[in-house]
Amino acid sequence: MAETRWLNEREMRAWSGFLAASALVNRRLDQQLKDDSGLSHPQYEILVRLAAAPERELRMTELANGLINSKSGLTYQITQMEKAGLVRRRSCPSDVRGVFAVLTEAGRARLDEAAPGHVATVREILVDVLTPEQLDALADGLGEVGRRLREQGA
Amino acid sequence: MAETRWLNEREMRAWSGFLAASALVNRRLDQQLKDDSGLSHPQYEILVRLAAAPERELRMTELANGLINSKSGLTYQITQMEKAGLVRRRSCPSDVRGVFAVLTEAGRARLDEAAPGHVATVREILVDVLTPEQLDALADGLGEVGRRLREQGA
DNA sequence: GCCGAGTGATTCAAATTGGAACAACCCATG
DNA sequence: CATGGGTTGTTCCAATTTGAATCACTCGGC
């Protein structure tokens, strides 16, 4: 193995800043959502993705990809949310194995109810803290980071 | 409640980029550490913090405040790591309630062993992907984000 | 039509998490 | 020196997460 290139000070600042912000933001978000609307962050994201999807439904696998959970974790969450009436399952007509998660009216309503507080929190803890230049740097830089990780992982 | 200021496109790009990168980076890091050295990311961070501390020991509360996890989570992790011989507990002489977590030689060795691979991964997935300007923007912007969340949470 | 590889989702056990409750303790104050 | 308020770390518990194993099914080739 080649000798290790340790992080210089600039790199270290960026790395530990990212790590800390990542942990703190996630924790705060989770807390706000749970307190304010009884949803966990993963559940909120599921609702958002379903709401944005055509017909407001997605295959389980599609939902699991690009989401924080593993497939089994998604099965668990969808089961919970189905009990709560936020989504329902619909089996795929063309492939008996396939399952769609469908957003219900109640799920839609719950999302509409939770969204304003969520966005306000996102602004408060991140978006409104950054300058426009920093926002662009984040979008460009982290966008690329995400893209590469998606390719690699695939 | 004032009407919601939704995110414009620039803000949305930054936010979802951050969210996705945060999840993917953490997952990747966890996986690399576990495969490569049998440590979880939380455990690795505990080792790092202890190694950097004077006398290579820290109070439980100080460790927990670092943002790893809740106090009870830390108790659990330290117990696991103690079984593995990476740390040991030492009760505080001046305060009977207090407990120090102390890095053992084995823990030190384990960290030295894991560090190069960890740093290489950090470079590969984040640091070397960003331009110096983006690194600075990340450090400044997210540094401020973290600072505010720390104050608020306190 | 029938295998064999691969896919989609679920189930299961084990690990981990956070929060509330708890016991033991420090300390400032009266 | 007694007391009440705040700390410290652990324990208990319910919820969640993950990976491996599993079941049911599709598809292409023979």
XYZ file of C-alpha atoms in Angstrom, chain B residues 15-89:
75
model
C -30.464 20.627 0.214
C -31.107 17.378 -1.565
C -27.449 17.131 -2.502
C -26.507 17.488 1.117
C -29.087 14.990 2.267
C -28.152 12.369 -0.280
C -24.421 12.807 0.229
C -24.869 12.628 3.963
C -26.686 9.310 3.788
C -24.468 7.760 1.129
C -21.190 8.852 2.675
C -22.162 7.555 6.074
C -23.283 4.254 4.706
C -20.157 3.811 2.632
C -17.899 4.735 5.512
C -19.588 2.331 7.835
C -19.263 -0.443 5.339
C -15.603 0.210 4.593
C -14.678 0.316 8.253
C -16.586 -2.817 9.069
C -15.194 -4.788 6.161
C -11.696 -3.515 6.574
C -11.166 -3.479 10.305
C -14.282 -4.760 12.012
C -15.111 -1.399 13.579
C -18.362 0.487 13.255
C -18.188 4.163 12.458
C -19.269 5.183 15.963
C -16.583 2.948 17.407
C -13.962 4.419 15.128
C -14.899 7.915 16.216
C -14.652 6.945 19.832
C -11.143 5.648 19.257
C -10.154 8.826 17.432
C -11.425 11.066 20.160
C -9.766 9.064 22.879
C -6.470 8.971 21.001
C -6.547 12.756 20.686
C -7.400 13.338 24.333
C -4.835 14.077 27.034
C -3.856 10.858 28.792
C -5.947 9.122 26.141
C -8.982 9.153 28.330
C -12.268 11.033 28.494
C -15.278 11.192 30.734
C -18.328 9.374 29.418
C -20.345 12.561 29.212
C -17.628 14.366 27.309
C -17.512 11.553 24.804
C -21.276 11.534 24.438
C -21.432 15.282 23.863
C -19.122 14.858 20.912
C -22.334 14.067 19.007
C -21.799 10.348 18.643
C -25.040 9.155 20.119
C -27.132 9.381 23.217
C -25.662 8.626 26.626
C -27.191 5.199 26.760
C -25.885 4.434 23.306
C -22.419 5.354 24.433
C -22.677 3.096 27.470
C -23.577 0.271 25.118
C -20.714 0.943 22.719
C -18.113 1.311 25.434
C -19.267 -1.973 26.912
C -18.833 -3.671 23.549
C -15.426 -2.133 23.037
C -14.373 -3.086 26.522
C -15.236 -6.706 25.769
C -13.097 -6.405 22.648
C -10.245 -4.982 24.722
C -10.104 -1.668 22.869
C -10.889 0.513 25.876
C -11.250 0.064 29.586
C -13.150 1.943 32.235
